[in-house]
C-alpha cells in the first residue's frame, strides 16, 4: 500500500513540466499522499519528503530511514529523473525488489 501511495505522490511531483495539466485534479490525488509525504517542505513524515525529488539521488533525503532495498538502489547511483520515476511508478517493487 505504501508503495502505491508513494508512486502516486512521485507521479505528481515528477511532472511539473506538464504546465497544461489539471492542478485541481493533481491536488486531489496528492491529498492521499500527503498523509505520509510532503512536497512543499523538507520534512519527513511516514515517507520521505518529495520536495525536490526530481534530480535527487535515490534514498538520499537526510533523516529518512529507507529500506535496505532502496539504499542499495541508491548506492547504484540512481537519480530520480523523468525516466527513472516513470519506470518506478509503473512497478515500484518490480524496479526495486524489497522496497516498502
PDB file of N, CA and C in Angstrom, residues 17-56:
ATOM      1  N   UNK A  17       6.648  19.758 -15.382  1.00  0.00           N
ATOM      2  CA  UNK A  17       6.749  20.327 -16.719  1.00  0.00           C
ATOM      3  C   UNK A  17       5.436  20.242 -17.482  1.00  0.00           C
ATOM      4  N   UNK A  18       4.459  19.581 -16.944  1.00  0.00           N
ATOM      5  CA  UNK A  18       3.175  19.458 -17.615  1.00  0.00           C
ATOM      6  C   UNK A  18       2.294  20.647 -17.263  1.00  0.00           C
ATOM      7  N   UNK A  19       2.670  21.809 -17.776  1.00  0.00           N
ATOM      8  CA  UNK A  19       2.011  23.065 -17.425  1.00  0.00           C
ATOM      9  C   UNK A  19       0.531  23.074 -17.777  1.00  0.00           C
ATOM     10  N   UNK A  20       0.136  22.300 -18.766  1.00  0.00           N
ATOM     11  CA  UNK A  20      -1.268  22.289 -19.152  1.00  0.00           C
ATOM     12  C   UNK A  20      -2.053  21.225 -18.381  1.00  0.00           C
ATOM     13  N   UNK A  21      -1.454  20.627 -17.359  1.00  0.00           N
ATOM     14  CA  UNK A  21      -2.121  19.615 -16.546  1.00  0.00           C
ATOM     15  C   UNK A  21      -3.223  20.217 -15.698  1.00  0.00           C
ATOM     16  N   UNK A  22      -3.964  19.371 -15.061  1.00  0.00           N
ATOM     17  CA  UNK A  22      -5.080  19.784 -14.227  1.00  0.00           C
ATOM     18  C   UNK A  22      -4.614  19.873 -12.778  1.00  0.00           C
ATOM     19  N   UNK A  23      -4.273  21.075 -12.334  1.00  0.00           N
ATOM     20  CA  UNK A  23      -3.743  21.285 -10.983  1.00  0.00           C
ATOM     21  C   UNK A  23      -4.751  20.874  -9.920  1.00  0.00           C
ATOM     22  N   UNK A  24      -6.009  21.119 -10.166  1.00  0.00           N
ATOM     23  CA  UNK A  24      -7.051  20.766  -9.198  1.00  0.00           C
ATOM     24  C   UNK A  24      -7.111  19.248  -9.015  1.00  0.00           C
ATOM     25  N   UNK A  25      -7.055  18.521 -10.125  1.00  0.00           N
ATOM     26  CA  UNK A  25      -7.068  17.055 -10.051  1.00  0.00           C
ATOM     27  C   UNK A  25      -5.798  16.547  -9.382  1.00  0.00           C
ATOM     28  N   UNK A  26      -4.675  17.169  -9.696  1.00  0.00           N
ATOM     29  CA  UNK A  26      -3.407  16.779  -9.074  1.00  0.00           C
ATOM     30  C   UNK A  26      -3.426  16.979  -7.572  1.00  0.00           C
ATOM     31  N   UNK A  27      -3.986  18.088  -7.137  1.00  0.00           N
ATOM     32  CA  UNK A  27      -4.087  18.365  -5.700  1.00  0.00           C
ATOM     33  C   UNK A  27      -4.974  17.327  -5.016  1.00  0.00           C
ATOM     34  N   UNK A  28      -6.038  16.927  -5.686  1.00  0.00           N
ATOM     35  CA  UNK A  28      -6.930  15.912  -5.116  1.00  0.00           C
ATOM     36  C   UNK A  28      -6.209  14.577  -4.973  1.00  0.00           C
ATOM     37  N   UNK A  29      -5.432  14.198  -5.965  1.00  0.00           N
ATOM     38  CA  UNK A  29      -4.667  12.951  -5.897  1.00  0.00           C
ATOM     39  C   UNK A  29      -3.627  13.037  -4.793  1.00  0.00           C
ATOM     40  N   UNK A  30      -2.945  14.170  -4.687  1.00  0.00           N
ATOM     41  CA  UNK A  30      -1.881  14.299  -3.692  1.00  0.00           C
ATOM     42  C   UNK A  30      -2.422  14.283  -2.260  1.00  0.00           C
ATOM     43  N   UNK A  31      -3.679  14.631  -2.052  1.00  0.00           N
ATOM     44  CA  UNK A  31      -4.247  14.573  -0.701  1.00  0.00           C
ATOM     45  C   UNK A  31      -4.067  13.190  -0.087  1.00  0.00           C
ATOM     46  N   UNK A  32      -4.178  12.154  -0.913  1.00  0.00           N
ATOM     47  CA  UNK A  32      -3.974  10.786  -0.425  1.00  0.00           C
ATOM     48  C   UNK A  32      -2.518  10.586   0.000  1.00  0.00           C
ATOM     49  N   UNK A  33      -1.614  11.206  -0.709  1.00  0.00           N
ATOM     50  CA  UNK A  33      -0.179  11.051  -0.445  1.00  0.00           C
ATOM     51  C   UNK A  33       0.269  11.878   0.753  1.00  0.00           C
ATOM     52  N   UNK A  34      -0.407  12.987   0.971  1.00  0.00           N
ATOM     53  CA  UNK A  34       0.051  13.944   1.975  1.00  0.00           C
ATOM     54  C   UNK A  34      -0.052  13.429   3.406  1.00  0.00           C
ATOM     55  N   UNK A  35      -0.744  12.331   3.612  1.00  0.00           N
ATOM     56  CA  UNK A  35      -0.762  11.733   4.944  1.00  0.00           C
ATOM     57  C   UNK A  35       0.627  11.210   5.310  1.00  0.00           C
ATOM     58  N   UNK A  36       1.390  10.824   4.306  1.00  0.00           N
ATOM     59  CA  UNK A  36       2.727  10.251   4.542  1.00  0.00           C
ATOM     60  C   UNK A  36       3.866  11.111   4.006  1.00  0.00           C
ATOM     61  N   UNK A  37       3.593  11.984   3.052  1.00  0.00           N
ATOM     62  CA  UNK A  37       4.633  12.764   2.383  1.00  0.00           C
ATOM     63  C   UNK A  37       4.287  14.247   2.347  1.00  0.00           C
ATOM     64  N   UNK A  38       5.308  15.056   2.230  1.00  0.00           N
ATOM     65  CA  UNK A  38       5.133  16.473   1.940  1.00  0.00           C
ATOM     66  C   UNK A  38       5.929  16.777   0.677  1.00  0.00           C
ATOM     67  N   UNK A  39       5.437  17.705  -0.094  1.00  0.00           N
ATOM     68  CA  UNK A  39       6.151  18.112  -1.304  1.00  0.00           C
ATOM     69  C   UNK A  39       6.528  19.583  -1.237  1.00  0.00           C
ATOM     70  N   UNK A  40       6.160  20.249  -0.146  1.00  0.00           N
ATOM     71  CA  UNK A  40       6.396  21.691  -0.049  1.00  0.00           C
ATOM     72  C   UNK A  40       7.356  22.085   1.058  1.00  0.00           C
ATOM     73  N   UNK A  41       7.816  21.114   1.830  1.00  0.00           N
ATOM     74  CA  UNK A  41       8.775  21.424   2.890  1.00  0.00           C
ATOM     75  C   UNK A  41       9.749  20.257   3.044  1.00  0.00           C
ATOM     76  N   UNK A  42      10.949  20.550   3.485  1.00  0.00           N
ATOM     77  CA  UNK A  42      11.964  19.494   3.607  1.00  0.00           C
ATOM     78  C   UNK A  42      11.847  18.729   4.924  1.00  0.00           C
ATOM     79  N   UNK A  43      10.691  18.138   5.156  1.00  0.00           N
ATOM     80  CA  UNK A  43      10.465  17.387   6.390  1.00  0.00           C
ATOM     81  C   UNK A  43       9.903  16.014   6.050  1.00  0.00           C
ATOM     82  N   UNK A  44      10.415  15.003   6.716  1.00  0.00           N
ATOM     83  CA  UNK A  44       9.926  13.649   6.504  1.00  0.00           C
ATOM     84  C   UNK A  44       8.707  13.394   7.364  1.00  0.00           C
ATOM     85  N   UNK A  45       7.852  12.549   6.872  1.00  0.00           N
ATOM     86  CA  UNK A  45       6.713  12.046   7.639  1.00  0.00           C
ATOM     87  C   UNK A  45       6.893  10.532   7.683  1.00  0.00           C
ATOM     88  N   UNK A  46       5.846   9.779   7.494  1.00  0.00           N
ATOM     89  CA  UNK A  46       5.983   8.326   7.406  1.00  0.00           C
ATOM     90  C   UNK A  46       6.857   7.982   6.204  1.00  0.00           C
ATOM     91  N   UNK A  47       6.708   8.741   5.128  1.00  0.00           N
ATOM     92  CA  UNK A  47       7.544   8.607   3.941  1.00  0.00           C
ATOM     93  C   UNK A  47       8.444   9.821   3.828  1.00  0.00           C
ATOM     94  N   UNK A  48       9.452   9.750   2.964  1.00  0.00           N
ATOM     95  CA  UNK A  48      10.372  10.880   2.824  1.00  0.00           C
ATOM     96  C   UNK A  48       9.716  12.075   2.140  1.00  0.00           C
ATOM     97  N   UNK A  49      10.284  13.246   2.370  1.00  0.00           N
ATOM     98  CA  UNK A  49       9.819  14.446   1.686  1.00  0.00           C
ATOM     99  C   UNK A  49      10.023  14.271   0.186  1.00  0.00           C
ATOM    100  N   UNK A  50       9.060  14.731  -0.587  1.00  0.00           N
ATOM    101  CA  UNK A  50       9.165  14.675  -2.042  1.00  0.00           C
ATOM    102  C   UNK A  50       9.588  16.020  -2.622  1.00  0.00           C
ATOM    103  N   UNK A  51       9.868  16.973  -1.753  1.00  0.00           N
ATOM    104  CA  UNK A  51      10.314  18.294  -2.204  1.00  0.00           C
ATOM    105  C   UNK A  51      11.644  18.140  -2.943  1.00  0.00           C
ATOM    106  N   UNK A  52      11.673  18.562  -4.184  1.00  0.00           N
ATOM    107  CA  UNK A  52      12.899  18.497  -4.972  1.00  0.00           C
ATOM    108  C   UNK A  52      13.331  17.092  -5.346  1.00  0.00           C
ATOM    109  N   UNK A  53      12.392  16.151  -5.423  1.00  0.00           N
ATOM    110  CA  UNK A  53      12.761  14.760  -5.702  1.00  0.00           C
ATOM    111  C   UNK A  53      13.382  14.601  -7.088  1.00  0.00           C
ATOM    112  N   UNK A  54      12.936  15.357  -8.075  1.00  0.00           N
ATOM    113  CA  UNK A  54      13.496  15.244  -9.423  1.00  0.00           C
ATOM    114  C   UNK A  54      14.924  15.777  -9.404  1.00  0.00           C
ATOM    115  N   UNK A  55      15.855  14.934  -9.808  1.00  0.00           N
ATOM    116  CA  UNK A  55      17.270  15.288  -9.808  1.00  0.00           C
ATOM    117  C   UNK A  55      18.003  14.847  -8.550  1.00  0.00           C
ATOM    118  N   UNK A  56      17.270  14.312  -7.595  1.00  0.00           N
ATOM    119  CA  UNK A  56      17.867  13.876  -6.331  1.00  0.00           C
ATOM    120  C   UNK A  56      18.269  12.402  -6.432  1.00  0.00           C
TER     121      UNK A  56
END
